[in-house]
XYZ file of C-alpha atoms in Angstrom:
228
model
C -22.034 -8.201 1.806
C -20.349 -11.632 2.523
C -22.605 -14.415 3.046
C -23.210 -15.488 6.783
C -21.694 -19.308 6.865
C -24.090 -19.826 9.810
C -27.126 -19.159 7.359
C -29.583 -22.194 6.825
C -29.798 -22.596 3.188
C -33.447 -23.496 2.018
C -34.481 -24.709 -1.238
C -38.267 -24.288 -1.735
C -40.411 -26.707 -3.898
C -43.956 -26.036 -4.882
C -45.683 -25.689 -8.270
C -47.786 -22.663 -6.848
C -46.011 -19.418 -7.433
C -47.920 -17.565 -4.274
C -47.066 -20.295 -1.969
C -43.556 -20.189 -2.817
C -43.651 -16.482 -2.692
C -44.822 -16.300 0.986
C -42.452 -19.251 2.077
C -39.680 -17.120 0.766
C -40.774 -13.819 2.527
C -41.032 -15.994 5.862
C -37.698 -17.588 5.309
C -35.489 -14.602 4.155
C -37.179 -12.528 6.811
C -35.145 -14.849 9.754
C -31.300 -13.689 10.496
C -30.296 -17.167 10.309
C -31.845 -18.526 7.092
C -31.720 -17.847 3.355
C -33.655 -19.318 0.474
C -31.240 -20.615 -2.057
C -33.243 -21.569 -4.680
C -37.313 -22.713 -5.772
C -38.575 -25.174 -7.902
C -41.922 -26.207 -9.131
C -41.658 -29.768 -9.342
C -39.743 -32.749 -8.139
C -37.375 -33.297 -11.187
C -36.652 -29.470 -11.071
C -35.906 -29.935 -7.209
C -33.404 -32.794 -7.517
C -31.181 -30.708 -10.339
C -31.692 -27.929 -8.255
C -30.604 -29.328 -5.071
C -27.361 -30.961 -6.834
C -26.577 -27.483 -7.712
C -27.214 -25.015 -4.817
C -26.779 -28.085 -2.066
C -29.310 -26.873 0.538
C -29.510 -27.525 3.877
C -33.373 -27.893 4.430
C -35.955 -28.549 1.497
C -39.466 -27.578 2.228
C -40.923 -30.220 -0.577
C -44.553 -30.132 -1.353
C -46.071 -33.587 -2.675
C -48.644 -33.038 -5.348
C -47.069 -31.402 -8.266
C -47.508 -31.868 -12.098
C -43.921 -31.750 -12.680
C -42.850 -34.582 -10.761
C -43.965 -36.198 -7.439
C -42.352 -34.736 -4.119
C -41.881 -37.905 -2.509
C -40.347 -39.458 -5.302
C -37.804 -36.396 -5.324
C -37.176 -36.737 -1.712
C -35.907 -40.249 -2.280
C -33.615 -39.099 -5.151
C -32.340 -36.241 -2.946
C -31.349 -38.730 -0.270
C -29.267 -40.605 -2.844
C -27.307 -37.806 -4.194
C -27.405 -35.525 -0.976
C -27.722 -37.836 2.266
C -27.158 -34.797 4.542
C -29.749 -32.859 3.417
C -32.833 -32.608 5.739
C -36.322 -32.438 3.641
C -39.594 -31.531 5.351
C -42.933 -32.488 3.604
C -45.036 -29.125 3.464
C -48.184 -30.190 2.080
C -52.124 -29.228 2.446
C -53.034 -32.840 2.985
C -52.727 -34.725 6.412
C -52.635 -37.808 4.631
C -51.552 -41.328 5.890
C -50.062 -42.592 2.824
C -48.111 -39.451 2.354
C -46.284 -39.621 6.151
C -45.394 -43.094 5.550
C -44.092 -42.744 2.153
C -42.441 -39.349 3.333
C -40.786 -41.235 6.321
C -39.285 -44.143 4.057
C -38.371 -42.090 1.251
C -36.229 -40.094 3.853
C -38.088 -37.120 4.982
C -37.153 -35.933 8.506
C -40.421 -34.075 8.687
C -44.185 -33.717 7.718
C -45.893 -30.101 7.973
C -49.165 -28.845 6.743
C -49.338 -25.400 4.957
C -51.541 -23.950 7.253
C -48.977 -24.368 9.917
C -48.420 -20.964 11.750
C -45.337 -18.852 10.535
C -43.153 -19.697 13.651
C -44.127 -23.103 13.319
C -42.719 -23.180 9.939
C -39.424 -21.520 10.745
C -38.819 -23.450 13.814
C -39.473 -26.827 11.878
C -36.590 -25.768 9.510
C -34.338 -25.186 12.473
C -35.216 -28.435 14.027
C -34.996 -30.129 10.814
C -31.200 -28.379 10.333
C -30.359 -29.624 13.713
C -31.367 -33.156 12.310
C -34.515 -33.675 14.564
C -37.715 -35.220 13.606
C -40.699 -33.141 12.555
C -43.982 -35.198 12.595
C -46.594 -33.451 14.915
C -49.837 -33.827 13.219
C -52.546 -35.943 14.340
C -52.164 -38.381 11.149
C -48.472 -38.228 11.496
C -48.627 -39.633 15.219
C -51.139 -42.197 14.319
C -49.248 -43.661 11.235
C -46.100 -43.586 13.316
C -47.816 -45.824 15.897
C -49.638 -48.310 13.624
C -46.299 -48.437 11.561
C -44.684 -49.825 14.595
C -47.663 -51.844 15.691
C -47.149 -53.652 12.429
C -43.765 -54.919 12.782
C -43.340 -58.557 12.684
C -42.498 -60.517 15.884
C -38.778 -60.238 16.635
C -36.809 -62.974 18.786
C -34.311 -62.293 21.014
C -31.421 -62.718 18.134
C -32.527 -59.603 16.290
C -30.068 -58.964 13.150
C -27.262 -56.787 14.166
C -27.682 -54.323 10.972
C -30.738 -52.368 9.844
C -31.482 -51.564 6.052
C -29.364 -48.437 5.948
C -27.340 -47.936 9.234
C -25.379 -50.568 10.740
C -26.173 -50.505 14.622
C -23.183 -50.373 17.332
C -25.303 -52.922 18.998
C -28.303 -55.070 18.306
C -31.606 -54.305 19.745
C -32.537 -56.785 22.380
C -35.810 -58.343 22.096
C -37.263 -56.311 25.099
C -35.699 -52.979 23.656
C -37.651 -53.644 20.631
C -40.723 -54.286 22.796
C -40.293 -51.073 24.865
C -39.638 -49.124 20.968
C -43.485 -50.710 20.373
C -44.665 -49.317 23.324
C -43.069 -45.875 22.887
C -44.921 -45.713 19.482
C -48.154 -46.285 20.945
C -47.414 -43.133 23.199
C -47.390 -44.787 26.187
C -45.563 -43.239 29.103
C -42.584 -45.006 31.384
C -44.779 -45.944 33.797
C -47.498 -47.214 31.365
C -44.887 -49.438 29.616
C -43.787 -50.754 33.071
C -47.331 -51.918 33.669
C -47.805 -53.202 30.445
C -44.493 -55.208 29.989
C -44.441 -56.211 34.037
C -41.101 -54.620 34.483
C -39.786 -52.060 36.936
C -40.168 -48.290 35.556
C -36.207 -47.736 36.076
C -35.988 -50.551 33.743
C -38.020 -49.108 31.102
C -36.165 -45.825 31.576
C -32.723 -47.865 31.343
C -33.983 -49.676 28.285
C -35.461 -45.935 26.759
C -31.890 -44.789 27.273
C -30.150 -47.690 25.750
C -32.425 -47.078 22.543
C -31.653 -43.789 21.913
C -28.045 -43.987 22.619
C -27.926 -47.208 20.143
C -29.314 -45.049 17.098
C -27.892 -42.089 18.678
C -31.024 -39.957 18.558
C -32.569 -37.490 21.350
C -35.784 -38.271 21.642
C -38.521 -41.216 21.068
C -40.033 -39.825 18.117
C -36.794 -40.037 16.045
C -36.240 -43.222 17.731
C -39.508 -44.407 16.087
C -39.102 -42.648 12.580
C -35.517 -44.343 12.653
C -37.047 -47.916 12.708
C -39.521 -47.362 10.289
C -36.803 -45.975 7.772
C -34.206 -48.461 8.253
C -36.645 -51.717 7.939
C -37.641 -52.800 11.507
C -40.772 -51.667 9.886
C -42.178 -53.295 6.785
């Protein structure tokens, strides 16, 4: 039967055969997905990804045959449009932060429900950020909180992706408060500005970096050098 061109091609990377078997069963049971390859380590994953060119990679972290975070960074160099979701047992702050910096679009735990897993694959394919664990939320907030002070003359480009317009100083302040999890009305009180003004700043931030929600905006800021 001819391959449906709309299928989401998924590469599984895990050093446990039983884990890969379970993931393959779940993925292949979906009408819009297909597992196109399996690897048991980071180095193998990079080579295989270059060959099969998956849309989404489910990447373990701790593997004897190559670290998953290092493999993610290598994958982004050769397949920048590929979406990597870190899939691990550990809700570890260091893994989340390094995963973001390596270019992963998501961080998911292996005890996630099957529906949550396939939803994450679809979201990754659409280019959405999937950092929904408690530790992930904390890390994103702490990372932005550690951003050095910026003047109003913010640089016009970030490490990887040029901005059509630079962030203003106020926009960076709003972005930081977004990362803390504050709602628009709370940001308004914190910064002594009107809620409508906050909404305008949020809209401009999302528009400038061409993302659809706050989490993606924060991940963008971390990945592209606003956070050290």
